[in-house]
Structures are given as C-alpha cells and as structure tokens.
Amino acid sequence: MKKTIAIIGSGFSALAASCYLAKQGHSVTIYEKNETIGGRARQFKKGGFTFDMGPSWYWMPDVFERFFNDFNKKTADYYELIKLNPAYRVYFGVDDFISIYDNLEEIKTTFEKIEKGSGQKLDDFIRQAKSNYDIAIKDLVYRPGVSPLELITPQTTLKLNQFFSTVSNDIRKKFNNERLIQILEFPVLFLGAKPSKTPSFYNFMNYADFGLGTWHPKTGMFDVVRGIEKLALELGVVIKTNSVIQKIIVESKTATGIIINGKPIYSDIVLSGADYHHTETLLDKVNRNYSEKYWESRVFAPSSLLFFVGFDKKIENITHHALFFDVDFNQHAADIYDEPKWPEAPLFYANFPSKTDETAAPDGMESAFFLIPLAPGIEDSENLREEYFEKILTRFEQLTQQKVKNHIIFKRSFCKNDFVNDYNAYKGNAYGMANTLLQTAFLRPKLKSKKVHNLYFTGQLTVPGPGVPPALISGKLVAELIQKSISS
C-alpha cells in the first residue's frame, strides 16, 4: 500500500532511508532546514576553495557498495574513488612521524622497524579484527536493535569475552611501543568513546583501517551526498530545503504530519533523520520516548572545533590526512570524557584535500581543515576559538617545519554553538552517541517510537551508531521497519 512519508533532515541516514522507501513505492519528501542538503556532510565554497564541512574519512567501502547494490547500482555509477597512499600520517614530534601505507604488508614492516616482533603480532591482530568485521559489518549492524537476541549468534557466542574486555586492554597486551598503541587505538575514536571504554569486539575498526584502506571521493565527501541525492531523485524522492520543522503533528497517538514554516504538511508516516533529542522536542512531553534525565545520562561522542582554511601557497611536509599526537593522548581524552573542559594541550587532526583533489583550491594554493575534539556542552566563544587556532597552528608550524600563518587568506571556524544552530545537535555533539557496551544495539534509542504510531527515527543517535557507513545502514533498517509495519 502506497504511503506518503515526510522525512525530517537530509543527512546520510535520511537520504538513504528515502531511497529505500521510494523503491518500496511510497511517496517520499525530504524537508531540510538548511539551504543545502547533506546535514553534517554539507559542502561550502569560498574564493575558489572547496570544503567538506563534516565527514572526511571514507572507510568501509564495502558498506557504500552494498548500499548502491541494493538498487542494482554501483558506487562507480555516481562517483569515483581514489585510494590514498599513504592513508595518513601520525606526528609525534619534530622529525618523528609514522606513515600508514595502503597495504598491510607495508604497515607490518613499519611496525616491525619500531618494535621487534610487532609485525607478526599485527598480522594476528588484524586477522582477528577481520573476523569481527565479518560478523559485525556484514551481519550484526544490519539488525534493527529491537531485541538483545539479535546479538546472540554462533559467531558472537564464541567472542563473548570480547564484550567484557576493552580495545585498549587488548592492544596493550600485544604491543609495548606507545606510538604504535596510539595508532591502533585511534580508529575506535570514530565510535565516540575512549579506547579504554570501548569493547574489544570493536577492534574491527582496525581492519577497516589497515585491511580495507582509506579512500577519497574524487572531489570530496560531498560527491557521496550528491550521488545518493541523484539516486533518490531517480527513484522519485522530492527534496525541499529551507524547511524549518516546528512541530510534529500528533492526533490520537498517531503522527499525521509536520508543521513547516507555520504551515501543516500532512503525511501517513513521519521519519526523522534530525537529532533524536531535538526531534522529541517537536513533540509534547507525553509523546516523547525519553526524558531529559535519560539524555543527560548518556555518553555522547565529542563535539569539535573546526577551522576551514585557505592558504595562498602549497603546504609542505603534510599528507592528505594527518594526526597530531605530540601531546598526552590520555589527558586530552580525560578532558573530553572524565572532567569536561577545554584541553590544555589538544590533539588535533588536519585534512588537506587539495593534496588529492586539485579542484579543492586555486592553482598553487591549498585548502585545509583542522579539527580539535572537544567535550559536548562545553563553553564556546570566538576568543576561545582564536586561542586554540593559534595553539594548533604554532604546533603545526613546528612539527612540519615551515611557516604557514602568514599565508592564510581565508578562515572560517565551526564549533559547538554552530552544531546546535545548524543541526540542532544535543549539547553541540558532532558524532552522536558513543558506542559503549551499554549503548550498543538494542540499548540505543529506538528506531520506532514507543508512544506515537507512524513515527520513526534514524541517524547517529539511534541504531547502529555514529559514522557515515552506520548512517547508511540506519536508513536501511528504519525503511525495513516501516515497510514491515505497513505490510502487517
């Protein structure tokens, strides 16, 4: 039976869900509050520079391929991928960095040079990580988080102990060199929690890193947004921007539409890909799944301070992706999760897309963005932003041994207040809710409202969790739940 479906937001999960629902034959319209689509994965251009505003790591290419395969398409039908080599570089000090190459054999050689015996240990570690990846990404994450029984399979039963140890513990049992440990702990930061709080099973992220490699869509991550948008339009989805949702209409405990810019828009089903907490504020309290106390008790992934920067020259001694771990990793993590505050000495990440994509900056110039992870809900001010930009640029100059500050011709910052204003993000979080043991699968906020019929949710605060690949999967899961409800 054909239904009219109103989708709030146009991030990856909402776009993915729209495709699946349109394929099922429904009349689907996306309503986006901002001028452009993509949610956190928006793009902006200024003075010949092009910037992806959010996600910049293209990992788990098989998940993207599986998404397009569901429509008898391929990623290559919509965008071109480039495998990065090196995938990224990690800086620990002046003339002290480690490059991670695009194949496991070279990575093993790198490890072995730093710590004798670590090459074989890495091989064993990645073999286990691949086993977990095959279980998790090819199976478990495609389950809707309705029941704890979803996690009980013959394969997961054999790995039960990995849910009660942590990624950090397991890595430190095998490796001694602190630099190698930090490189192996880094990928789980995408899950939004400290390695010491993330179950060992999530080491599948190391296989995503070392086994599958780091890719880059030819002209940026927005290529993926455009690709999914094109697919959605081909399937008949309607997309409307500048549509601020003010209320979800509920009649007799059933969602019947949304109010946009003061005007009611009626539909059979409402699906929100917007921030889950914000979506529930569009409902009367009696119709909300979760209380404010519940949200306060959750472990949220970090917010971020971002700087989008245009340089009037080529920047040397830097790769497309670079991590700056020249300060205390554990102290910065504590400043995010244990006693939230602005870190005295922040780790940071730099992304130079123009190293791969010549359209990202004018000839002879460089586009970059810098990211500092921060605690959600933290104070945000222009003075603090400038103070921290100065901190990281000073270190950047020292570690890459060059002067760059006087070559900046464009700069834009984006921090907690912007995440709140632009995305209605709870406490200004950047990545959603962390994947800790008690916030995994069926323990995450539900895809389907428990109190309002025909109201559904998708995205990084629900199942399966933070990140672009999980967002695509979330869109598929919620579309399947909707179709199941319609068919029953």
Short mmCIF file of C-alpha atoms in Angstrom, two decimals, residues 102-472:
data_model
loop_
_atom_site.label_atom_id
_atom_site.label_comp_id
_atom_site.label_asym_id
_atom_site.label_seq_id
_atom_site.Cartn_x
_atom_site.Cartn_y
_atom_site.Cartn_z
CA ASP A 102 47.74 1.48 1.77
CA ASN A 103 48.51 -2.21 2.36
CA LEU A 104 49.01 -4.40 5.40
CA GLU A 105 52.42 -5.72 4.37
CA GLU A 106 53.99 -2.25 4.37
CA ILE A 107 52.25 -1.41 7.63
CA LYS A 108 53.66 -4.58 9.21
CA THR A 109 57.13 -3.59 8.01
CA THR A 110 56.68 -0.15 9.57
CA PHE A 111 55.62 -1.70 12.88
CA GLU A 112 58.49 -4.18 12.87
CA LYS A 113 61.06 -1.39 12.43
CA ILE A 114 59.68 0.35 15.52
CA GLU A 115 59.09 -2.69 17.76
CA LYS A 116 60.73 -6.03 17.07
CA GLY A 117 58.15 -8.81 16.74
CA SER A 118 55.25 -6.42 16.30
CA GLY A 119 54.84 -7.20 12.58
CA GLN A 120 53.64 -10.75 13.27
CA LYS A 121 51.58 -9.59 16.24
CA LEU A 122 49.90 -7.04 13.98
CA ASP A 123 49.16 -9.75 11.42
CA ASP A 124 47.44 -11.86 14.10
CA PHE A 125 45.61 -8.84 15.50
CA ILE A 126 44.24 -7.78 12.10
CA ARG A 127 43.20 -11.37 11.33
CA GLN A 128 41.03 -11.32 14.47
CA ALA A 129 39.79 -7.82 13.62
CA LYS A 130 38.74 -9.07 10.17
CA SER A 131 36.82 -11.93 11.78
CA ASN A 132 34.98 -9.39 13.95
CA TYR A 133 34.40 -7.16 10.93
CA ASP A 134 32.81 -10.03 9.01
CA ILE A 135 30.46 -10.68 11.92
CA ALA A 136 29.67 -7.07 12.76
CA ILE A 137 29.58 -5.16 9.49
CA LYS A 138 28.29 -7.94 7.28
CA ASP A 139 25.64 -9.10 9.74
CA LEU A 140 25.04 -7.62 13.20
CA VAL A 141 24.81 -3.95 12.25
CA TYR A 142 22.06 -4.80 9.76
CA ARG A 143 19.76 -5.75 12.65
CA PRO A 144 17.28 -3.14 13.96
CA GLY A 145 18.14 -3.13 17.68
CA VAL A 146 14.71 -4.40 18.70
CA SER A 147 15.85 -7.33 20.88
CA PRO A 148 19.00 -8.46 22.72
CA LEU A 149 18.59 -11.79 20.93
CA GLU A 150 19.86 -10.07 17.76
CA LEU A 151 23.36 -10.18 19.27
CA ILE A 152 23.27 -13.89 20.03
CA THR A 153 24.62 -15.90 17.13
CA PRO A 154 27.00 -18.89 17.00
CA GLN A 155 29.76 -16.46 15.96
CA THR A 156 29.20 -13.87 18.71
CA THR A 157 28.89 -16.58 21.37
CA LEU A 158 32.46 -17.59 20.58
CA LYS A 159 33.57 -13.98 21.05
CA LEU A 160 31.59 -13.22 24.20
CA ASN A 161 34.74 -12.40 26.20
CA GLN A 162 35.46 -9.55 23.74
CA PHE A 163 32.41 -7.68 25.02
CA PHE A 164 33.86 -7.60 28.54
CA SER A 165 37.40 -6.55 27.73
CA THR A 166 38.34 -3.27 26.08
CA VAL A 167 40.13 -2.29 22.91
CA SER A 168 42.84 -0.57 24.95
CA ASN A 169 43.46 -3.62 27.16
CA ASP A 170 43.76 -5.95 24.19
CA ILE A 171 46.14 -3.69 22.28
CA ARG A 172 48.37 -3.14 25.31
CA LYS A 173 48.66 -6.88 25.91
CA LYS A 174 50.19 -7.27 22.45
CA PHE A 175 52.19 -4.09 21.85
CA ASN A 176 54.61 -2.09 24.01
CA ASN A 177 55.57 0.93 21.93
CA GLU A 178 53.33 3.82 22.91
CA ARG A 179 53.28 5.29 19.41
CA LEU A 180 52.06 2.01 17.89
CA ILE A 181 49.49 1.68 20.66
CA GLN A 182 48.09 5.14 19.90
CA ILE A 183 47.87 4.37 16.18
CA LEU A 184 45.94 1.17 16.93
CA GLU A 185 43.66 2.93 19.43
CA PHE A 186 42.91 5.81 17.05
CA PRO A 187 40.23 4.14 14.81
CA VAL A 188 37.80 3.46 17.66
CA LEU A 189 37.66 7.20 18.34
CA PHE A 190 35.24 7.24 15.38
CA LEU A 191 32.86 5.32 17.66
CA GLY A 192 32.81 8.23 20.06
CA ALA A 193 34.34 6.78 23.24
CA LYS A 194 37.72 6.23 24.82
CA PRO A 195 39.53 3.01 23.77
CA SER A 196 39.55 2.09 27.47
CA LYS A 197 35.73 2.18 27.46
CA THR A 198 35.13 0.51 24.08
CA PRO A 199 34.53 -3.28 23.99
CA SER A 200 37.30 -5.33 22.36
CA PHE A 201 34.90 -6.57 19.71
CA TYR A 202 35.08 -3.13 18.14
CA ASN A 203 38.66 -3.77 17.05
CA PHE A 204 37.01 -4.46 13.69
CA MET A 205 37.70 -0.76 13.15
CA ASN A 206 41.39 -1.68 12.85
CA TYR A 207 40.53 -3.95 9.93
CA ALA A 208 38.55 -1.11 8.36
CA ASP A 209 41.72 0.97 8.69
CA PHE A 210 44.61 -1.38 7.83
CA GLY A 211 42.69 -4.03 5.90
CA LEU A 212 40.35 -2.01 3.68
CA GLY A 213 42.27 1.23 3.49
CA THR A 214 41.43 4.92 3.35
CA TRP A 215 39.71 6.25 0.25
CA HIS A 216 38.72 9.66 -1.05
CA PRO A 217 35.86 10.51 -3.42
CA LYS A 218 37.47 12.37 -6.31
CA THR A 219 36.19 15.84 -5.43
CA GLY A 220 35.37 15.27 -1.76
CA MET A 221 32.88 13.55 0.53
CA PHE A 222 30.10 15.70 -0.88
CA ASP A 223 30.40 13.53 -4.01
CA VAL A 224 28.71 10.80 -1.94
CA VAL A 225 25.91 13.14 -0.86
CA ARG A 226 25.37 14.17 -4.48
CA GLY A 227 25.43 10.53 -5.55
CA ILE A 228 22.75 9.47 -3.09
CA GLU A 229 20.73 12.60 -3.89
CA LYS A 230 20.85 11.68 -7.58
CA LEU A 231 19.70 8.14 -6.81
CA ALA A 232 16.90 9.47 -4.61
CA LEU A 233 15.68 11.82 -7.34
CA GLU A 234 15.82 8.98 -9.87
CA LEU A 235 13.56 7.00 -7.53
CA GLY A 236 11.08 9.88 -7.29
CA VAL A 237 12.02 11.44 -3.94
CA VAL A 238 11.18 15.14 -3.57
CA ILE A 239 13.68 17.29 -1.63
CA LYS A 240 12.74 20.65 -0.15
CA THR A 241 15.34 22.88 1.54
CA ASN A 242 14.82 25.96 3.75
CA SER A 243 12.09 24.00 5.51
CA VAL A 244 12.24 24.57 9.26
CA ILE A 245 10.22 21.96 11.13
CA GLN A 246 8.46 23.47 14.12
CA LYS A 247 6.19 20.65 15.27
CA ILE A 248 5.30 17.03 14.63
CA ILE A 249 1.54 16.77 14.38
CA VAL A 250 0.12 14.02 16.60
CA GLU A 251 -3.55 13.09 16.60
CA SER A 252 -4.90 10.22 18.71
CA LYS A 253 -1.35 9.00 19.43
CA THR A 254 -0.56 8.88 15.69
CA ALA A 255 1.86 11.09 13.76
CA THR A 256 -0.10 12.70 10.94
CA GLY A 257 2.35 15.29 9.63
CA ILE A 258 4.68 18.16 10.43
CA ILE A 259 4.42 21.92 10.68
CA ILE A 260 6.94 23.69 8.44
CA ASN A 261 7.41 27.46 8.50
CA GLY A 262 4.00 27.69 10.17
CA LYS A 263 2.23 25.53 7.60
CA PRO A 264 0.92 21.99 8.31
CA ILE A 265 2.09 19.28 5.90
CA TYR A 266 0.14 16.05 6.34
CA SER A 267 1.56 12.58 5.74
CA ASP A 268 0.89 8.97 6.66
CA ILE A 269 4.30 8.49 8.26
CA VAL A 270 6.90 10.82 9.77
CA LEU A 271 10.55 9.80 9.82
CA SER A 272 13.18 12.00 11.46
CA GLY A 273 16.82 11.90 10.45
CA ALA A 274 17.42 15.02 12.54
CA ASP A 275 18.98 14.93 16.01
CA TYR A 276 16.91 12.46 18.06
CA HIS A 277 16.74 14.64 21.16
CA HIS A 278 15.73 17.67 19.10
CA THR A 279 13.08 15.65 17.26
CA GLU A 280 11.47 14.74 20.56
CA THR A 281 11.27 18.43 21.49
CA LEU A 282 8.96 18.76 18.47
CA LEU A 283 6.52 16.55 20.41
CA ASP A 284 4.53 17.25 23.56
CA LYS A 285 6.28 15.71 26.59
CA VAL A 286 3.67 12.98 26.93
CA ASN A 287 4.62 11.68 23.47
CA ARG A 288 8.40 11.55 23.97
CA ASN A 289 10.29 8.27 24.23
CA TYR A 290 12.99 9.61 26.52
CA SER A 291 13.21 12.14 29.33
CA GLU A 292 15.78 14.91 29.73
CA LYS A 293 17.25 12.84 32.56
CA TYR A 294 17.79 9.97 30.11
CA TRP A 295 19.69 12.16 27.65
CA GLU A 296 21.78 13.66 30.45
CA SER A 297 22.82 10.16 31.49
CA ARG A 298 24.07 9.11 28.03
CA VAL A 299 27.70 9.08 26.93
CA PHE A 300 27.95 11.36 23.92
CA ALA A 301 30.65 11.39 21.32
CA PRO A 302 32.74 14.58 21.24
CA SER A 303 31.91 17.90 19.75
CA SER A 304 34.58 19.52 17.60
CA LEU A 305 36.25 22.81 16.93
CA LEU A 306 36.78 23.01 13.17
CA PHE A 307 38.72 25.50 11.11
CA PHE A 308 38.33 25.72 7.34
CA VAL A 309 41.43 27.41 5.99
CA GLY A 310 42.66 28.59 2.60
CA PHE A 311 46.42 29.05 2.10
CA ASP A 312 47.95 31.13 -0.70
CA LYS A 313 50.75 28.57 -1.24
CA LYS A 314 51.34 24.83 -1.23
CA ILE A 315 51.94 23.42 2.24
CA GLU A 316 54.90 21.06 2.58
CA ASN A 317 55.66 18.01 4.74
CA ILE A 318 51.99 17.07 5.07
CA THR A 319 49.71 14.32 3.74
CA HIS A 320 46.01 14.37 2.85
CA HIS A 321 45.13 13.13 6.37
CA ALA A 322 47.37 13.88 9.34
CA LEU A 323 47.00 13.25 13.07
CA PHE A 324 48.96 15.27 15.62
CA PHE A 325 49.62 13.11 18.68
CA ASP A 326 52.58 15.08 20.01
CA VAL A 327 50.80 15.72 23.32
CA ASP A 328 49.30 13.49 26.02
CA PHE A 329 46.61 11.34 24.36
CA ASN A 330 45.12 10.20 27.70
CA GLN A 331 44.93 13.69 29.16
CA HIS A 332 43.01 15.03 26.17
CA ALA A 333 40.61 12.05 26.42
CA ALA A 334 40.10 12.81 30.11
CA ASP A 335 39.32 16.45 29.23
CA ILE A 336 36.55 15.20 26.95
CA TYR A 337 35.02 12.35 28.95
CA ASP A 338 36.07 12.49 32.61
CA GLU A 339 36.13 16.14 33.61
CA PRO A 340 34.87 18.03 30.54
CA LYS A 341 36.86 21.18 29.82
CA TRP A 342 38.90 22.81 27.11
CA PRO A 343 42.12 20.75 26.85
CA GLU A 344 45.33 22.48 27.86
CA ALA A 345 47.23 20.67 25.08
CA PRO A 346 44.83 19.33 22.45
CA LEU A 347 45.42 16.57 19.97
CA PHE A 348 44.25 17.64 16.54
CA TYR A 349 43.62 16.39 13.03
CA ALA A 350 44.43 18.12 9.74
CA ASN A 351 42.89 17.36 6.38
CA PHE A 352 44.41 18.72 3.15
CA PRO A 353 42.02 17.57 0.39
CA SER A 354 43.84 19.64 -2.22
CA LYS A 355 46.75 17.16 -1.91
CA THR A 356 44.49 14.71 -3.75
CA ASP A 357 41.86 16.88 -5.43
CA GLU A 358 43.18 19.80 -7.47
CA THR A 359 39.69 21.35 -7.63
CA ALA A 360 39.68 21.91 -3.85
CA ALA A 361 41.89 25.01 -4.13
CA PRO A 362 43.06 27.51 -6.77
CA ASP A 363 46.31 26.69 -8.59
CA GLY A 364 49.34 26.91 -6.32
CA MET A 365 47.18 27.13 -3.20
CA GLU A 366 45.96 24.70 -0.53
CA SER A 367 42.66 24.03 1.20
CA ALA A 368 42.63 22.51 4.66
CA PHE A 369 40.56 21.90 7.67
CA PHE A 370 41.74 21.39 11.22
CA LEU A 371 39.74 19.58 13.90
CA ILE A 372 40.10 19.53 17.69
CA PRO A 373 37.83 17.04 19.53
CA LEU A 374 36.05 18.70 22.47
CA ALA A 375 33.63 17.70 25.19
CA PRO A 376 29.98 18.26 24.17
CA GLY A 377 28.19 21.02 26.03
CA ILE A 378 31.39 22.96 26.60
CA GLU A 379 31.64 26.77 26.60
CA ASP A 380 32.12 28.20 23.10
CA SER A 381 33.30 31.70 22.25
CA GLU A 382 35.20 33.47 19.50
CA ASN A 383 38.05 34.23 21.90
CA LEU A 384 38.46 30.55 22.77
CA ARG A 385 38.32 29.57 19.11
CA GLU A 386 41.09 32.03 18.25
CA GLU A 387 43.20 30.96 21.21
CA TYR A 388 43.07 27.33 20.11
CA PHE A 389 43.68 28.12 16.46
CA GLU A 390 46.87 29.87 17.49
CA LYS A 391 47.86 26.87 19.64
CA ILE A 392 47.49 24.27 16.93
CA LEU A 393 48.92 26.40 14.11
CA THR A 394 52.01 27.09 16.20
CA ARG A 395 52.50 23.36 16.75
CA PHE A 396 51.70 22.64 13.11
CA GLU A 397 54.48 25.01 12.03
CA GLN A 398 56.94 23.42 14.45
CA LEU A 399 56.11 19.81 13.58
CA THR A 400 56.05 20.30 9.81
CA GLN A 401 58.98 22.76 9.95
CA GLN A 402 57.52 25.63 7.94
CA LYS A 403 55.77 28.99 8.33
CA VAL A 404 52.12 28.99 7.33
CA LYS A 405 50.27 31.57 9.47
CA ASN A 406 51.12 34.49 7.21
CA HIS A 407 49.90 32.56 4.17
CA ILE A 408 46.28 32.25 5.36
CA ILE A 409 43.90 34.11 3.04
CA PHE A 410 40.66 32.56 4.26
CA LYS A 411 39.49 31.10 7.58
CA ARG A 412 36.14 30.03 8.98
CA SER A 413 35.56 28.37 12.33
CA PHE A 414 32.77 26.00 13.36
CA CYS A 415 32.20 24.78 16.91
CA LYS A 416 29.62 23.71 19.48
CA ASN A 417 27.29 26.68 19.02
CA ASP A 418 27.25 26.08 15.26
CA PHE A 419 26.44 22.38 15.70
CA VAL A 420 23.48 23.47 17.85
CA ASN A 421 22.32 26.23 15.48
CA ASP A 422 22.83 24.39 12.18
CA TYR A 423 21.96 20.80 13.18
CA ASN A 424 20.04 21.13 16.46
CA ALA A 425 22.72 18.83 17.88
CA TYR A 426 22.26 17.88 21.52
CA LYS A 427 24.97 19.72 23.51
CA GLY A 428 26.58 20.52 20.17
CA ASN A 429 27.82 16.95 19.70
CA ALA A 430 29.48 16.23 16.36
CA TYR A 431 29.28 12.43 16.13
CA GLY A 432 26.17 11.33 18.04
CA MET A 433 26.01 8.89 20.92
CA ALA A 434 29.09 6.83 21.73
CA ASN A 435 29.16 3.08 21.14
CA THR A 436 29.96 1.92 24.66
CA LEU A 437 28.89 -1.52 25.92
CA LEU A 438 25.74 -0.09 27.50
CA GLN A 439 24.93 1.94 24.37
CA THR A 440 25.19 -0.80 21.76
CA ALA A 441 22.47 -2.27 19.52
CA PHE A 442 19.19 -2.75 21.45
CA LEU A 443 20.47 -0.44 24.22
CA ARG A 444 20.46 2.58 21.91
CA PRO A 445 17.43 4.85 21.34
CA LYS A 446 14.86 3.01 19.25
CA LEU A 447 14.20 3.44 15.54
CA LYS A 448 10.44 3.30 16.17
CA SER A 449 8.54 5.50 18.60
CA LYS A 450 7.12 3.60 21.55
CA LYS A 451 4.42 6.20 22.15
CA VAL A 452 3.42 7.60 18.75
CA HIS A 453 2.22 5.37 15.93
CA ASN A 454 3.79 6.03 12.49
CA LEU A 455 6.72 8.00 13.94
CA TYR A 456 10.26 6.74 13.29
CA PHE A 457 13.86 7.85 13.82
CA THR A 458 17.14 7.27 12.01
CA GLY A 459 20.71 8.52 12.32
CA GLN A 460 23.72 8.59 14.60
CA LEU A 461 21.84 8.73 17.91
CA THR A 462 19.98 5.52 17.15
CA VAL A 463 20.90 2.12 15.65
CA PRO A 464 23.61 1.18 14.73
CA GLY A 465 25.65 4.23 15.78
CA PRO A 466 27.97 7.07 14.74
CA GLY A 467 29.79 7.32 11.41
CA VAL A 468 28.83 7.54 7.74
CA PRO A 469 28.60 3.78 7.00
CA PRO A 470 26.38 3.21 10.08
CA ALA A 471 24.22 6.14 8.96
CA LEU A 472 23.57 4.46 5.60
#
